[in-house]
Structure formats: C-alpha cells, structure tokens
Tab-separated table of C-alpha atoms in Angstrom:
chain	number	residue	atom	x	y	z
X	391	MET	CA	15.348	-19.337	-83.973
X	392	ILE	CA	11.841	-19.390	-82.578
X	393	ASP	CA	9.439	-21.311	-82.642
X	394	TYR	CA	5.740	-21.059	-82.889
X	395	ARG	CA	3.335	-22.932	-80.365
X	396	PRO	CA	-0.742	-22.991	-79.981
X	397	PHE	CA	-1.924	-20.211	-78.067
X	398	GLY	CA	-4.142	-22.204	-75.552
X	399	ARG	CA	-6.719	-23.220	-77.748
X	400	THR	CA	-7.721	-20.205	-79.286
X	401	GLY	CA	-6.079	-21.839	-83.089
X	402	VAL	CA	-3.759	-18.434	-82.972
X	403	ARG	CA	0.324	-19.512	-82.452
X	404	ILE	CA	2.785	-16.689	-81.047
X	405	SER	CA	6.466	-17.039	-80.679
X	406	SER	CA	7.750	-18.975	-77.979
X	407	LEU	CA	9.541	-15.772	-76.497
X	408	THR	CA	7.445	-12.461	-76.318
X	409	LEU	CA	9.136	-8.991	-75.867
X	410	GLY	CA	8.250	-7.665	-72.756
X	411	ALA	CA	7.963	-3.523	-72.765
X	412	MET	CA	8.204	-3.454	-68.796
X	413	ASN	CA	11.914	-1.454	-69.131
X	414	PHE	CA	11.099	0.936	-71.677
X	415	GLY	CA	10.618	4.447	-70.565
X	416	GLN	CA	11.410	6.066	-67.465
X	417	ARG	CA	11.595	3.441	-65.223
X	418	GLY	CA	14.352	1.035	-67.228
X	419	ASN	CA	15.533	2.933	-70.113
X	420	PRO	CA	14.595	6.382	-71.552
X	421	ASP	CA	15.783	6.329	-75.232
X	422	HIS	CA	12.506	6.031	-77.626
X	423	GLU	CA	14.995	5.420	-80.207
X	424	ASP	CA	16.489	2.890	-78.674
X	425	GLY	CA	13.397	0.976	-76.901
X	426	ILE	CA	12.382	0.938	-80.745
X	427	ARG	CA	15.474	-0.805	-81.855
X	428	ILE	CA	15.211	-3.656	-79.834
X	429	ILE	CA	12.005	-3.935	-80.726
X	430	HIS	CA	12.652	-4.028	-84.029
X	431	ARG	CA	15.441	-6.289	-83.377
X	432	ALA	CA	12.873	-8.936	-81.691
X	433	LEU	CA	10.674	-8.915	-84.696
X	434	ASP	CA	13.210	-9.504	-87.550
X	435	GLU	CA	14.667	-11.998	-84.894
X	436	GLY	CA	10.925	-13.931	-85.293
X	437	ILE	CA	9.912	-13.029	-82.306
X	438	ASN	CA	5.986	-11.857	-83.095
X	439	ALA	CA	4.171	-11.096	-79.186
X	440	ILE	CA	4.969	-7.868	-77.404
X	441	ASP	CA	3.525	-7.724	-74.252
X	442	THR	CA	2.896	-4.159	-71.990
X	443	ALA	CA	1.059	-3.163	-69.604
X	444	ASP	CA	-0.300	1.053	-69.338
X	445	VAL	CA	1.587	1.387	-65.308
X	446	TYR	CA	4.773	0.792	-67.174
X	447	SER	CA	6.573	4.338	-66.703
X	448	ASP	CA	2.763	5.395	-66.366
X	449	GLY	CA	2.202	4.757	-70.345
X	450	GLU	CA	4.972	5.398	-71.377
X	451	SER	CA	5.952	2.019	-72.718
X	452	GLU	CA	3.061	1.687	-74.399
X	453	GLU	CA	3.850	4.396	-76.357
X	454	ILE	CA	7.474	3.799	-77.366
X	455	VAL	CA	5.411	-0.226	-77.938
X	456	GLY	CA	3.358	2.239	-80.640
X	457	GLU	CA	6.370	3.739	-81.944
X	458	ALA	CA	8.168	0.754	-83.254
X	459	LEU	CA	5.148	-0.783	-84.107
X	460	ALA	CA	3.932	2.484	-86.855
X	461	GLY	CA	4.461	2.592	-90.331
X	462	GLY	CA	3.857	-0.832	-91.027
X	463	ARG	CA	4.678	-3.670	-88.673
X	464	ARG	CA	1.629	-3.457	-86.314
X	465	ASP	CA	-0.080	-6.209	-88.269
X	466	ASP	CA	2.260	-8.801	-88.264
X	467	VAL	CA	2.489	-8.304	-83.914
X	468	PHE	CA	0.357	-10.186	-81.431
X	469	LEU	CA	-0.038	-7.727	-79.387
X	470	ALA	CA	-0.452	-7.816	-75.313
X	471	THR	CA	-0.838	-5.082	-72.765
X	472	LYS	CA	-2.640	-4.907	-69.394
X	473	PHE	CA	-4.750	-2.769	-67.080
X	474	HIS	CA	-5.086	-2.931	-63.130
X	475	GLY	CA	-2.664	-1.023	-61.807
X	476	GLN	CA	-3.044	2.933	-60.880
X	477	VAL	CA	-1.412	4.596	-63.198
X	478	GLY	CA	-0.461	8.724	-63.072
X	479	ASP	CA	-1.265	10.707	-59.427
X	480	ASN	CA	-5.018	9.666	-59.844
X	481	PRO	CA	-5.725	6.736	-57.406
X	482	GLN	CA	-9.316	6.440	-59.325
X	483	HIS	CA	-7.369	5.601	-62.115
X	484	ARG	CA	-7.118	1.700	-61.488
X	485	GLY	CA	-8.723	-1.331	-60.665
X	486	ASN	CA	-10.341	-4.182	-62.675
X	487	SER	CA	-14.173	-2.415	-62.248
X	488	ARG	CA	-15.931	-1.562	-65.660
X	489	ARG	CA	-15.777	2.562	-65.020
X	490	TRP	CA	-12.620	2.131	-65.017
X	491	ILE	CA	-11.719	-0.200	-68.203
X	492	VAL	CA	-13.603	1.074	-70.486
X	493	ARG	CA	-11.173	4.020	-69.971
X	494	ALA	CA	-8.279	2.254	-69.659
X	495	VAL	CA	-8.837	0.789	-72.880
X	496	GLU	CA	-9.162	4.057	-74.912
X	497	ASN	CA	-6.146	5.186	-73.177
X	498	SER	CA	-4.192	2.164	-74.275
X	499	LEU	CA	-5.568	2.102	-77.537
X	500	ARG	CA	-4.165	5.771	-78.156
X	501	ARG	CA	-0.763	4.880	-76.535
X	502	LEU	CA	-0.596	2.042	-78.603
X	503	ARG	CA	-1.532	3.679	-82.642
X	504	THR	CA	-3.884	0.976	-82.942
X	505	ASP	CA	-7.383	-0.045	-83.029
X	506	TRP	CA	-7.699	-3.498	-81.508
X	507	ILE	CA	-5.488	-5.023	-79.036
X	508	ASP	CA	-4.672	-8.967	-79.593
X	509	LEU	CA	-4.336	-9.571	-75.596
X	510	TYR	CA	-5.979	-7.199	-72.505
X	511	GLN	CA	-4.936	-8.529	-69.421
X	512	ALA	CA	-6.300	-7.808	-65.430
X	513	HIS	CA	-2.477	-7.197	-63.826
X	514	ARG	CA	-3.558	-8.367	-60.604
X	515	PRO	CA	-6.952	-9.831	-58.822
X	516	GLU	CA	-9.246	-7.240	-56.964
X	517	PRO	CA	-11.515	-9.032	-54.385
X	518	ASP	CA	-13.201	-6.457	-53.580
X	519	THR	CA	-14.549	-6.265	-57.288
X	520	ASP	CA	-16.880	-9.302	-58.424
X	521	PHE	CA	-15.270	-10.734	-61.159
X	522	ASP	CA	-18.090	-10.882	-63.569
X	523	GLU	CA	-17.945	-7.100	-63.379
X	524	THR	CA	-14.562	-7.488	-64.682
X	525	LEU	CA	-15.454	-10.420	-67.178
X	526	GLY	CA	-18.425	-7.601	-68.586
X	527	ALA	CA	-16.764	-4.729	-69.548
X	528	LEU	CA	-13.939	-7.061	-70.960
X	529	THR	CA	-16.907	-9.625	-73.044
X	530	ASP	CA	-18.338	-5.753	-74.407
X	531	LEU	CA	-14.892	-4.623	-75.252
X	532	VAL	CA	-14.254	-8.173	-77.705
X	533	ARG	CA	-17.607	-7.526	-79.346
X	534	GLN	CA	-16.602	-4.254	-80.327
X	535	GLY	CA	-13.958	-4.877	-81.796
X	536	LYS	CA	-11.425	-3.295	-79.839
X	537	ILE	CA	-9.756	-5.835	-78.048
X	538	ARG	CA	-10.154	-9.667	-79.530
X	539	TYR	CA	-8.885	-12.313	-76.300
X	540	LEU	CA	-8.932	-11.848	-72.403
X	541	GLY	CA	-6.397	-12.974	-69.687
X	542	THR	CA	-4.885	-12.858	-66.761
X	543	SER	CA	-1.789	-12.011	-64.647
X	544	THR	CA	-0.709	-13.995	-61.364
X	545	PHE	CA	-3.883	-15.229	-60.317
X	546	GLU	CA	-4.131	-17.770	-57.672
X	547	PRO	CA	-5.403	-21.345	-59.531
X	548	SER	CA	-9.185	-20.409	-57.701
X	549	ALA	CA	-10.033	-17.158	-59.334
X	550	ILE	CA	-8.656	-18.642	-62.649
X	551	VAL	CA	-11.267	-20.930	-61.650
X	552	GLU	CA	-13.830	-19.171	-61.081
X	553	GLY	CA	-13.533	-16.872	-64.548
X	554	GLN	CA	-14.128	-19.974	-66.507
X	555	TRP	CA	-17.880	-21.291	-64.458
X	556	ILE	CA	-18.174	-17.024	-64.409
X	557	ALA	CA	-17.937	-17.499	-68.098
X	558	GLN	CA	-19.938	-20.623	-68.526
X	559	ARG	CA	-22.933	-19.292	-66.342
X	560	ARG	CA	-23.402	-15.745	-67.170
X	561	GLY	CA	-22.344	-16.191	-71.580
X	562	ARG	CA	-18.856	-13.768	-71.188
X	563	GLU	CA	-16.181	-14.496	-72.994
X	564	ARG	CA	-13.719	-16.628	-71.339
X	565	VAL	CA	-10.161	-15.579	-70.003
X	566	VAL	CA	-7.804	-17.998	-72.527
X	567	SER	CA	-4.490	-17.245	-70.649
X	568	GLU	CA	-2.442	-16.910	-67.716
X	569	GLN	CA	0.855	-15.026	-67.287
X	570	PRO	CA	2.023	-15.918	-63.901
X	571	PRO	CA	5.946	-15.263	-62.371
X	572	TYR	CA	8.067	-18.454	-63.026
X	573	SER	CA	11.537	-19.411	-63.025
X	574	ILE	CA	13.980	-21.978	-61.775
X	575	LEU	CA	13.781	-19.773	-58.578
X	576	ALA	CA	10.601	-19.404	-57.785
X	577	ARG	CA	8.307	-22.240	-59.172
X	578	GLY	CA	5.099	-22.477	-56.973
X	579	VAL	CA	3.069	-22.434	-59.616
X	580	GLU	CA	4.028	-25.795	-60.909
X	581	ARG	CA	1.527	-26.667	-58.055
X	582	GLU	CA	-1.473	-25.363	-59.168
X	583	VAL	CA	-1.815	-23.024	-61.152
X	584	VAL	CA	-0.069	-24.326	-64.666
X	585	PRO	CA	-1.805	-27.965	-63.916
X	586	VAL	CA	-4.821	-25.300	-63.417
X	587	ALA	CA	-4.215	-23.592	-66.768
X	588	GLN	CA	-3.350	-26.690	-68.002
X	589	ARG	CA	-6.909	-28.318	-67.465
X	590	TYR	CA	-8.945	-25.122	-68.807
X	591	GLY	CA	-6.517	-25.062	-72.100
X	592	LEU	CA	-4.977	-21.424	-71.088
X	593	ALA	CA	-2.288	-20.469	-72.902
X	594	VAL	CA	1.118	-19.798	-70.005
X	595	LEU	CA	2.906	-17.143	-70.659
X	596	PRO	CA	5.726	-16.919	-67.565
X	597	TRP	CA	7.351	-13.290	-66.590
X	598	SER	CA	10.366	-13.061	-65.014
X	599	PRO	CA	11.824	-16.360	-66.563
X	600	LEU	CA	16.205	-14.493	-64.448
X	601	ALA	CA	14.273	-14.246	-61.257
X	602	GLY	CA	14.517	-10.024	-61.405
X	603	GLY	CA	18.078	-10.268	-62.195
X	604	TRP	CA	19.161	-13.334	-60.067
X	605	LEU	CA	20.044	-15.850	-62.686
X	606	SER	CA	21.798	-12.828	-65.349
X	607	GLY	CA	24.192	-13.908	-64.206
X	608	ARG	CA	25.765	-10.689	-62.526
X	609	TYR	CA	25.151	-12.259	-59.499
X	610	HIS	CA	27.181	-14.159	-57.636
X	611	ALA	CA	28.580	-14.685	-53.532
X	612	GLY	CA	31.060	-12.489	-53.112
X	613	LEU	CA	29.225	-9.907	-55.190
X	614	ASP	CA	27.065	-7.992	-53.748
X	615	ALA	CA	27.240	-4.593	-55.444
X	616	PRO	CA	24.421	-4.822	-58.011
X	617	ILE	CA	22.517	-6.878	-55.724
X	618	SER	CA	22.724	-3.523	-52.858
X	619	ARG	CA	21.630	-1.428	-55.029
X	620	ARG	CA	18.099	-2.957	-56.320
X	621	ALA	CA	18.299	-3.874	-52.849
X	622	GLY	CA	17.552	-0.203	-51.717
X	623	ARG	CA	14.190	-0.658	-53.865
X	624	PHE	CA	12.531	-3.792	-53.088
X	625	PRO	CA	14.609	-5.439	-49.604
X	626	ALA	CA	12.595	-8.428	-49.550
X	627	ARG	CA	13.640	-9.352	-52.699
X	628	PHE	CA	17.263	-8.243	-52.951
X	629	ASP	CA	18.429	-7.589	-49.894
X	630	PRO	CA	21.571	-10.362	-49.453
X	631	THR	CA	21.438	-10.441	-45.337
X	632	LEU	CA	17.579	-12.380	-45.995
X	633	PRO	CA	17.472	-15.985	-45.176
X	634	ALA	CA	15.164	-16.138	-48.217
X	635	ASN	CA	17.308	-14.569	-50.839
X	636	ALA	CA	20.672	-15.516	-49.175
X	637	ALA	CA	19.531	-19.328	-50.285
X	638	LYS	CA	18.944	-17.893	-53.791
X	639	LEU	CA	22.157	-16.858	-53.971
X	640	THR	CA	23.724	-20.081	-53.027
X	641	ALA	CA	21.079	-21.760	-55.423
X	642	VAL	CA	22.378	-19.240	-57.969
X	643	ASP	CA	25.339	-20.007	-57.556
X	644	GLU	CA	24.537	-23.754	-57.771
X	645	LEU	CA	23.273	-23.877	-61.122
X	646	ALA	CA	25.737	-21.494	-62.819
X	647	ALA	CA	28.221	-24.063	-62.317
X	648	LEU	CA	25.842	-26.196	-64.422
X	649	ALA	CA	25.173	-23.879	-66.461
X	650	ASP	CA	28.932	-24.018	-67.664
X	651	GLU	CA	29.286	-27.832	-66.903
X	652	ALA	CA	26.646	-27.753	-69.694
X	653	GLY	CA	28.181	-24.989	-71.831
X	654	LEU	CA	25.207	-22.527	-71.401
X	655	SER	CA	25.339	-19.284	-70.188
X	656	LEU	CA	22.817	-18.998	-67.162
X	657	ILE	CA	20.508	-16.849	-69.141
X	658	HIS	CA	19.733	-19.578	-71.645
X	659	LEU	CA	20.184	-22.391	-68.378
X	660	ALA	CA	17.189	-20.235	-66.877
X	661	ILE	CA	14.805	-19.299	-69.927
X	662	ALA	CA	15.406	-22.802	-71.585
X	663	PHE	CA	14.260	-24.708	-68.522
X	664	VAL	CA	10.786	-22.226	-68.589
X	665	LEU	CA	9.778	-23.000	-71.928
X	666	GLU	CA	10.844	-26.652	-71.319
X	667	HIS	CA	7.487	-27.039	-69.070
X	668	PRO	CA	4.901	-28.712	-71.333
X	669	ALA	CA	2.172	-25.900	-70.804
X	670	VAL	CA	4.275	-23.656	-70.839
X	671	THR	CA	3.420	-21.221	-74.241
X	672	SER	CA	5.881	-18.311	-74.228
X	673	ALA	CA	8.627	-17.120	-71.512
X	674	ILE	CA	8.544	-13.453	-71.182
X	675	ILE	CA	12.078	-11.593	-71.244
X	676	GLY	CA	12.302	-7.988	-70.207
X	677	PRO	CA	15.380	-6.660	-71.876
X	678	ARG	CA	16.782	-2.936	-70.983
X	679	THR	CA	19.519	-3.087	-73.912
X	680	LEU	CA	19.300	-4.424	-76.928
X	681	ALA	CA	23.015	-6.123	-75.280
X	682	HIS	CA	20.446	-7.791	-72.935
X	683	LEU	CA	17.925	-8.728	-76.192
X	684	GLU	CA	20.554	-10.508	-77.807
X	685	SER	CA	22.088	-12.510	-75.638
X	686	GLN	CA	17.964	-13.421	-74.460
X	687	LEU	CA	17.238	-14.380	-77.704
X	688	GLY	CA	19.327	-17.421	-78.301
X	689	ALA	CA	17.924	-19.776	-75.489
X	690	ALA	CA	14.458	-20.647	-78.196
X	691	LYS	CA	16.993	-22.875	-79.519
X	692	VAL	CA	18.306	-24.615	-76.357
X	693	THR	CA	16.868	-27.920	-75.526
X	694	LEU	CA	18.023	-29.179	-71.852
X	695	SER	CA	18.869	-33.000	-70.882
X	696	ARG	CA	16.793	-35.145	-68.356
X	697	ASP	CA	19.822	-34.956	-66.748
X	698	VAL	CA	20.368	-31.007	-66.758
X	699	LEU	CA	16.168	-30.795	-65.547
X	700	ASP	CA	16.779	-33.222	-62.596
X	701	ARG	CA	19.696	-31.894	-61.022
X	702	ILE	CA	17.673	-28.891	-61.148
X	703	ASP	CA	15.575	-30.272	-59.486
X	704	ALA	CA	17.818	-31.765	-57.009
X	705	ILE	CA	18.915	-27.277	-56.551
X	706	VAL	CA	15.210	-26.315	-56.032
X	707	PRO	CA	12.742	-29.064	-55.811
X	708	PRO	CA	9.779	-28.459	-58.172
X	709	GLY	CA	7.135	-26.603	-56.489
X	710	THR	CA	9.272	-24.529	-54.543
X	711	THR	CA	9.946	-20.803	-54.238
X	712	LEU	CA	12.851	-20.008	-52.457
X	713	ASN	CA	11.606	-16.995	-51.048
X	714	PRO	CA	7.741	-16.193	-50.798
X	715	ALA	CA	8.383	-12.736	-51.867
X	716	ASP	CA	8.582	-13.443	-55.333
X	717	ALA	CA	5.577	-14.724	-55.877
X	718	GLY	CA	4.093	-11.507	-57.671
X	719	TYR	CA	0.700	-11.222	-55.282
X	720	GLN	CA	-0.340	-12.068	-51.706
X	721	PRO	CA	-3.964	-12.101	-51.362
X	722	PRO	CA	-5.093	-10.015	-48.701
X	723	SER	CA	-6.337	-13.307	-46.710
X	724	LEU	CA	-2.416	-13.162	-45.895
X	725	ALA	CA	-1.564	-9.446	-46.508
X	726	ASP	CA	-3.756	-7.896	-43.538
X	727	PRO	CA	-4.302	-9.831	-40.351
X	728	ALA	CA	-8.329	-8.048	-40.066
X	729	HIS	CA	-8.931	-10.763	-42.517
X	730	ARG	CA	-7.765	-13.605	-40.049
X	731	ARG	CA	-9.152	-11.728	-36.981
X	732	ARG	CA	-13.134	-11.465	-35.989
X	733	GLY	CA	-14.195	-8.529	-36.363
X	734	GLY	CA	-12.397	-8.284	-39.161
X	735	PRO	CA	-13.721	-8.314	-42.800
X	736	SER	CA	-16.170	-10.352	-44.431
X	737	PRO	CA	-14.183	-12.570	-46.633
X	738	TYR	CA	-17.279	-12.286	-49.254
X	739	PRO	CA	-18.339	-9.656	-51.182
X	740	ALA	CA	-21.041	-7.563	-50.873
X	741	GLY	CA	-24.345	-9.214	-51.763
X	742	ALA	CA	-22.258	-12.688	-52.368
X	743	ALA	CA	-23.757	-16.435	-51.953
X	744	ARG	CA	-22.425	-17.794	-48.698
C-alpha cells in the first residue's frame, strides 16, 4: 500500500506516509500498549518512518516509540525526533543553543532506547540564537554518530536559505529536510517554503495534512460539538465564531461534497492532495487510535485526477492559508509590536554584521 520516495538528496528512501507520534502519551492516548499496537500496525503496513519530539507529552511519546521498537524493529525504521520546546517545568530545558541540544539529544536517545537518531530537527526557529550555534552543535553530534541528518520544522524560507549558506561557509553539516504545516486549508507554504526546499534539494515532510482534524470528516456546518471542545484550548484555530474559522468550515463542507463525488473519504482526499505535490517526500499522519490509523493508510494509494485538483484549487486557491493561526509559527517581527516601533529591540543579533 505504501510507496517509497527519496529523502532529499541523501540516498535514503522513506515511506510516503510517516507515523507521527504526537498523540502518544498523556497529551493524546496515554495507553502505552495501545500506542505500541498502532506503531506495529503502521510498520506492518510498510510505513518505515516515525516522527516524534521531546516535547510531546514531556518525553512520554518518545518512551512509547522506544518501547515499540525494542526487540529488533529499530534498524528498519527511519527515526526522527525534535528539540526546541520546553520539556518539563524548568525554563532552561528548551531552545536551540548548544548547551541545551547536547543535553536534549542524550535525553531523547535514552527515552527512544537507541544509539542514534536518523533525523534530528529544530522544532521551531529561535531568532535570538545564532543559527551557526545550532548547526555547530548538530554537526558535532553527526560526527559523534549520535544523529545521522539535520532537519528543521516550520522555518521561514529566509531561515532555510540562511542555514544552507552557513553550512557552506562554515563547514557545517547542512539541513536536509523541512517539516512545514501543509494541508488543503493551509497552503501558504506553496508560495516560498516549498519552492525553496526544492531549490536546495530538501526533503519536505508536511505536518497536519488533516488541518488539525478539520479534514477528518468530523466537522461540518451545524455540528459545533467537536469544534467547541477544541475551541476552549485553541480558540484562534477552532472557535467557529471567528471569521477565519467560519471560512474553514465552509471550505470543509465543499471539500466533503467533492470527496463524495469522487468516491473518496475526506481523509483520503486531504492526504492524497498533500502527497500529490512533487516536492513532498512523506506526509506525517498523527493517529490517536488504531481506527484513526486504518482510516488514513489507504490514502497512500489514491491518485487525484486533474479535475479534482482543479476543483480543490477553486475552493482554496494555491498559496492560501484560510486562517493565519494555522501557519504554525509567527516571527517576532509580527508577534511582538516592539519590533515594529522605534526604540524596540534590534532586528540583528548581538555582534551580527549590519
């Protein structure tokens, strides 16, 4: 059911679906045995890539993945994890600094029960930390055999290019992949992020192809209950009274009708759309239950017709993210008004060339 695609220019090939482990642990499904069953089912169906992060359920997700791969399955899995977000209550246990990275990787290796990580990713940019500091630490980890490749997640195109230039000029290992938010409802990365990744030969691993559940088939006009439960935690993304989310709901109804006409589930339509982009290496699916996984596996063998793709473009135009809150990251230049007013912080890191 699963095909295998080149992971950038590394020579590695991974499955067109990656099993995302964000929903394993207290944040989603706290049953370790259930999580292990889901992982084993995915591997049995041909998925050979798993993506997690140290911040997911404060490391519990990594522990579940480590349990599932113990006993001989580790060698056949392309294992990815991420650093950056705060783990636990200590505010020092976060970031993209060398000091934290060398500690974070040891913690992840221990939880994952492995001697190496195939893809170690910066989960988000950190503008106050020199990117060369981050790449220098990651390069050392490659040379120590603790990680194989470097990746980023939700980086802006300028930061992606900066990383390539730093690697070339400073003799660092280069970033080989980017993990952007990408779905029918969040197509903003089509403008620059994906073309830049293509230009530099990066693998593209989209997260949230179901748009945080909006494209799961559970949400439609007149059925507010599932949305309301999430709206309390993430109102900017799920409160149906906000115009941007109302626009998503309208688009979801139109896409559901299109999926029915095409003889597909909305889930298959959504994932197949992401996989249709020639730059995409593997779409990250994040099931919380075995039923969720089963509902998504078949998308890997769906091919959308040109007519269906054209009609999707008419519902959500290329390069359009219906709700800016779904972009996954807002740079300080937008998030903090002080960056746009005289007397605010300098846009240049200390000591940077102007």
